[in-house]
Amino acid sequence: MSPLISIESVTKTFSKGNTTIKPLVDLSLDVPRGEFLSLMGPSGSGKTTLLNLIAGIDSPTSGEILIDGRDIAHLSRTELTKWRSVHVGYIFQLYHLVPILSAYENIELPLLLGKLSKAERKEKILAALNLVGLGDRADHRPSELSGGQEQRVAIARAIVHDPDLLVADEPTGDLDRESADSILTLLNTLATKHAKTIVMVTHDPKASAAAHRTLQLEKGRLVEESRTPLSSLS
Amino acid sequence: MKIVILALKNLTRNRLRSILTILGVAAGMFLYASVQTMQHSLSRATKTSAADTTLVVYRKNRFCPSTSRLPEHYLSTIESMPGVRQVIPIQIAVNNCGASLDVITFRGVPPETLKKYNPNIKVIAGSYDDFVKRSDGALVGQHFANRRGLSPGDKFEAVGVNVTVAGIISSSSPQDENVAYVHLPFLQQASRVGLGVVTQFNVKVESADQLQPIAQQIDETFKADQQPTNTRPEKAFFAETAKQMIELIGFTRWLGLGAVFAVLGLVANAVLLIVRGRVKENAIFQTLGFSRLAIGFMVITEGFLLGLIGGLIGVIGATSFFHFKSFTLGNEGLTLAISPSASVTLSGIGMAIALGVLSSLYPAWKATSRPLVQSLNT
Amino acid sequence: MLPFSYALRNLFRDPSRLLQTVGGSAVVVVLLIAAVALNQGMDSVLSSSGSSENVILLGKGSEESIERSEVGIDAESAAATSIPGLKEVLGVTAISGEITYQAPIRTASGVEEQALLRGVFETALLVHDTVRLMEGSFPGPGEVMVGHLAHRILGVAQEDLAIGKSLYFGESEITISGRFTAPGTVLESEIWFDRNDLASLTQRDSLSSITLRLAEGDIDDVELFTFQRNDLELASIREDLYYQKLGLFYEPIKIMTWVTAALVAAGAIFGGLNTLYAAFAARIKEMATLQSIGYTRTALFISLIQESLLATLSGTLIAFIAAWLFLDGQTVPFSVGTFTLTLTPGVIFTGLITGIFLGSLGTLPPAIRCLLPTLPKALRSH
């Protein structure tokens, strides 16, 4: 089976005043469908840049990025936005929920971009809420939820439109150990049982241990690759 | 001093906000300074001071110059009264009696008497002799000349009267700056009131304490005549005659007040936004060792600077505006030159500073009243 | 497109900001409405005061002000007989020689103010066709009739100028015999005397003006008369043009009104912009999140505009209500008459457009700033 993500010789350059910064240098990478991949590395290693490129939030200076056979590296901003709304779910470190909307309404946001009826949307939202274990919190606003619950809502929002690809930027960075563990378990389930491809950036070795494979980046290049033994993945 | 420099640097951090606030303050202070200039000019023209020794003899119960017609022969009667130093008959022709900005006033006087009556008149262009020699000659006040772009030798026509500019004058008396002096008989004929009739007499008395008694004496003398008189000190005359203009200027006081409130609100809003955006930063400053007083002082300094800079632009802008554009309000034949004064400029800048500081008090308190821990966790 | 309820709910996120935006827009719109109504009121009373069918004969050199003008009494009969094409009503030529004067008048209650006086004969009614006698009778000797708004010039209540009440010109007592209307014109603020009375009270032996009403004749006929009878030293001007010229005198005052309104509005607008910039800056991350979900910048921009328009149009509504309560129908006395502030459709339209501009164009710069950063940068912002 062809990989979902295929990155070929991608470089990202941008200038800041008189200096040129290269967060990514000639990077190539394949990610098979249903894999839970974690990206690690010190600050400035390029991991978040890589994540943004995969998510279609940024475009590379050179190279090819094929997602499900489509080269997104050369799409226009509008085309990327449309592509994202269908194919990607993004999970942020600080959840980024809209404070004036309830959990239900936050999760509904990606669906409003499509053509589903109200009833169809309701079905999907409740399914997503149940999947993340927050079926009873649909009407709560973010201020009424704990950090872990907020992140679950964010995850529900990321999966409600059934994208193939989930990207997560430090999803457990702001959570206590217990909440972090439950989130990681959830992510693992999404990859293993629901065939979602997940790319996660993290500093936390425990978080990367929940992934199928970990890649180490340094100064914009891949330097190490390791696989988590199947036995340690529950 | 370090805190002032820090405050200044902070203002440049959000350049757009600072510029918008400063422009808003400048607009408000421009309005305020303009209003104050008008009030100040009016006050100078209507508040009698100890040095005033001029009376105006006018037709009783009349206001518009075309309605006041006094016999010229009253002159000799008034001249002979004890305490009277000098009397000059004046015929006034004006193009509009209602309060307006574009008033043209002619004053017909006996040409030889003018300089004797008002020795303060300085001829700054042209010549006085020319004026005396030409029957259609005019001595034009500085302001008037500026407004109409006149120089000696120019001919101009207004109010049905054709004159030639013989000279340009400047004088300590504000009325002189806005009028054109012409020969009395010339004006009497040109404006068709006829020889032997004048609008008013200006009377100079020996000393200020004689103003009231002489005024009463004059009015008593002509009480029963065909043309009874009403004699008042010059400034009081202005205050009672130019009612419409005074009302208009009085009304602008509200505009000045409105401008003050607008500036207060604008700076308070801006400083509050500044404070809200720097909650954590201020908390960090406190952990570094800056006292709450120091933080509060910095906030107030930012407000002070916004007020000062905006105030300077607005007030100096208004001062320059009135300096370069000679505005004259006219009403019932009297003119008021709106001219800038140093006291208004200084007080305007002072007001802007005061507003800047006042409006920052609440934000300064807000910036320092929150518990430190809460602010750090924002 | 984001749901409309999103924009609505965001408004109430920060009540103090909402209050400021609504209040600020209300202030700006009220100022603009007041300035427009003031200008329109002044213009309309001056433009309806003069008729294009009337011509005024004035003393030469006094075309700018009837008050200063002097016209010989015999000019009236000369004009009536020499000028062709004048209107005739039941055999009476529509020609009115008048004395126009401003002098203090004292009411029975002791209030003394500068009033607008006109000395006329009954032919005045043939010429000033807007004048209608409301009650009482045309003034005879020792009598006056007062215009409907004359009380505003004197600053007294309407009852003080009721029929039968007395007025005083100097020491002379005069009785109010009638009241008239002349809607929308300066005449309504005047006190009309019997011409002979006013002549002796003001010790004038000449008229201020002669107003003629044309039928088949035209202004050229009148001008020809003034040239032919040079000895009378008359100038002629169409009545509507005379009032138009008067209007020019008030230009500087009108400009002052506009400049003031503009300056205060500028302050309010700058304050509003500051607030909006700050408010939107705090939402850059939120906007970026919505973009990452798949909402286009256009959709987000429209939502921000919706929010602003809701606030500014609410302010506009408040402004309309305030204007209707406090400004509409207010009469403002000025030197030649009184005008009424009216919320005409034009005034309301101006206010509405202003509210829309504030909410759309006014929001443009802060909204653009909020949506401009690239996604990666915006997601990282604080």
CSV table of N, CA and C in Angstrom, one decimal, chain B residues 202-248:
chain,number,residue,atom,x,y,z
B,202,ASN,N,-16.9,109.0,19.5
B,202,ASN,CA,-16.0,108.3,20.5
B,202,ASN,C,-15.3,109.4,21.3
B,203,VAL,N,-15.5,109.3,22.6
B,203,VAL,CA,-15.0,110.4,23.5
B,203,VAL,C,-13.9,109.9,24.4
B,204,LYS,N,-12.8,110.6,24.4
B,204,LYS,CA,-11.7,110.2,25.3
B,204,LYS,C,-11.8,111.2,26.5
B,205,VAL,N,-11.8,110.5,27.7
B,205,VAL,CA,-11.9,111.4,29.0
B,205,VAL,C,-10.5,111.4,29.7
B,206,GLU,N,-10.4,112.4,30.6
B,206,GLU,CA,-9.1,112.6,31.3
B,206,GLU,C,-8.7,111.3,32.0
B,207,SER,N,-9.6,110.7,32.8
B,207,SER,CA,-9.2,109.6,33.6
B,207,SER,C,-10.4,108.6,33.7
B,208,ALA,N,-10.1,107.3,34.0
B,208,ALA,CA,-11.1,106.3,34.0
B,208,ALA,C,-12.2,106.5,35.0
B,209,ASP,N,-12.0,107.2,36.1
B,209,ASP,CA,-13.0,107.4,37.1
B,209,ASP,C,-14.0,108.4,36.6
B,210,GLN,N,-13.7,109.1,35.5
B,210,GLN,CA,-14.6,110.1,35.0
B,210,GLN,C,-15.6,109.5,34.0
B,211,LEU,N,-15.4,108.2,33.6
B,211,LEU,CA,-16.2,107.6,32.5
B,211,LEU,C,-17.7,107.7,32.9
B,212,GLN,N,-18.1,107.2,34.1
B,212,GLN,CA,-19.5,107.2,34.4
B,212,GLN,C,-20.1,108.6,34.5
B,213,PRO,N,-19.5,109.5,35.2
B,213,PRO,CA,-20.1,110.8,35.3
B,213,PRO,C,-20.3,111.5,34.0
B,214,ILE,N,-19.3,111.4,33.1
B,214,ILE,CA,-19.4,112.1,31.9
B,214,ILE,C,-20.4,111.4,31.0
B,215,ALA,N,-20.5,110.1,31.0
B,215,ALA,CA,-21.5,109.4,30.2
B,215,ALA,C,-22.9,109.8,30.6
B,216,GLN,N,-23.1,109.9,31.9
B,216,GLN,CA,-24.4,110.4,32.4
B,216,GLN,C,-24.7,111.8,32.0
B,217,GLN,N,-23.7,112.6,32.0
B,217,GLN,CA,-23.9,114.0,31.7
B,217,GLN,C,-24.3,114.1,30.2
B,218,ILE,N,-23.7,113.4,29.3
B,218,ILE,CA,-24.0,113.4,27.9
B,218,ILE,C,-25.4,113.0,27.7
B,219,ASP,N,-25.8,111.9,28.3
B,219,ASP,CA,-27.1,111.3,28.0
B,219,ASP,C,-28.2,112.3,28.6
B,220,GLU,N,-27.9,112.9,29.7
B,220,GLU,CA,-28.8,113.9,30.3
B,220,GLU,C,-29.1,115.0,29.3
B,221,THR,N,-27.9,115.5,28.8
B,221,THR,CA,-28.0,116.7,27.9
B,221,THR,C,-28.9,116.4,26.7
B,222,PHE,N,-28.8,115.2,26.1
B,222,PHE,CA,-29.5,115.0,24.8
B,222,PHE,C,-30.8,114.2,25.0
B,223,LYS,N,-31.2,114.0,26.3
B,223,LYS,CA,-32.4,113.2,26.6
B,223,LYS,C,-33.6,113.6,25.9
B,224,ALA,N,-33.9,114.9,25.8
B,224,ALA,CA,-35.1,115.4,25.3
B,224,ALA,C,-35.0,115.6,23.8
B,225,ASP,N,-33.8,115.5,23.2
B,225,ASP,CA,-33.7,115.8,21.8
B,225,ASP,C,-34.3,114.8,20.9
B,226,GLN,N,-34.4,115.2,19.6
B,226,GLN,CA,-34.9,114.3,18.6
B,226,GLN,C,-34.1,112.9,18.5
B,227,GLN,N,-32.8,113.0,18.8
B,227,GLN,CA,-32.0,111.8,18.8
B,227,GLN,C,-31.3,111.7,20.1
B,228,PRO,N,-32.1,111.0,21.1
B,228,PRO,CA,-31.5,110.8,22.4
B,228,PRO,C,-30.3,109.9,22.3
B,229,THR,N,-29.4,109.9,23.3
B,229,THR,CA,-28.2,109.1,23.2
B,229,THR,C,-28.1,108.1,24.3
B,230,ASN,N,-27.2,107.1,24.1
B,230,ASN,CA,-26.9,106.1,25.1
B,230,ASN,C,-25.4,106.1,25.1
B,231,THR,N,-24.7,106.5,26.2
B,231,THR,CA,-23.3,106.6,26.3
B,231,THR,C,-22.7,105.6,27.2
B,232,ARG,N,-21.8,104.8,26.7
B,232,ARG,CA,-21.2,103.7,27.6
B,232,ARG,C,-19.7,103.6,27.3
B,233,PRO,N,-19.0,103.1,28.3
B,233,PRO,CA,-17.5,102.8,28.0
B,233,PRO,C,-17.4,101.9,26.8
B,234,GLU,N,-16.4,102.0,26.0
B,234,GLU,CA,-16.3,101.3,24.8
B,234,GLU,C,-16.5,99.8,24.9
B,235,LYS,N,-15.9,99.2,25.9
B,235,LYS,CA,-16.0,97.8,26.0
B,235,LYS,C,-17.4,97.3,26.4
B,236,ALA,N,-18.0,98.1,27.3
B,236,ALA,CA,-19.3,97.8,27.7
B,236,ALA,C,-20.3,97.9,26.5
B,237,PHE,N,-20.0,98.9,25.7
B,237,PHE,CA,-20.8,99.1,24.4
B,237,PHE,C,-20.7,97.9,23.6
B,238,PHE,N,-19.5,97.4,23.4
B,238,PHE,CA,-19.3,96.2,22.6
B,238,PHE,C,-20.1,95.1,23.2
B,239,ALA,N,-20.0,94.9,24.5
B,239,ALA,CA,-20.7,93.8,25.2
B,239,ALA,C,-22.2,93.8,25.0
B,240,GLU,N,-22.7,95.0,25.0
B,240,GLU,CA,-24.2,95.1,24.9
B,240,GLU,C,-24.7,95.1,23.4
B,241,THR,N,-23.8,95.5,22.5
B,241,THR,CA,-24.2,95.6,21.1
B,241,THR,C,-24.1,94.3,20.3
B,242,ALA,N,-22.9,93.7,20.4
B,242,ALA,CA,-22.6,92.6,19.6
B,242,ALA,C,-23.2,91.3,20.2
B,243,LYS,N,-24.4,91.4,20.6
B,243,LYS,CA,-25.0,90.3,21.4
B,243,LYS,C,-25.0,89.0,20.7
B,244,GLN,N,-25.3,89.0,19.4
B,244,GLN,CA,-25.4,87.7,18.6
B,244,GLN,C,-24.0,87.0,18.6
B,245,MET,N,-23.0,87.9,18.4
B,245,MET,CA,-21.6,87.3,18.3
B,245,MET,C,-21.2,86.7,19.7
B,246,ILE,N,-21.6,87.5,20.7
B,246,ILE,CA,-21.2,87.1,22.1
B,246,ILE,C,-21.9,85.8,22.4
B,247,GLU,N,-23.2,85.7,22.0
B,247,GLU,CA,-23.9,84.4,22.2
B,247,GLU,C,-23.3,83.3,21.5
B,248,LEU,N,-22.9,83.5,20.3
B,248,LEU,CA,-22.2,82.5,19.5
B,248,LEU,C,-20.9,82.0,20.1
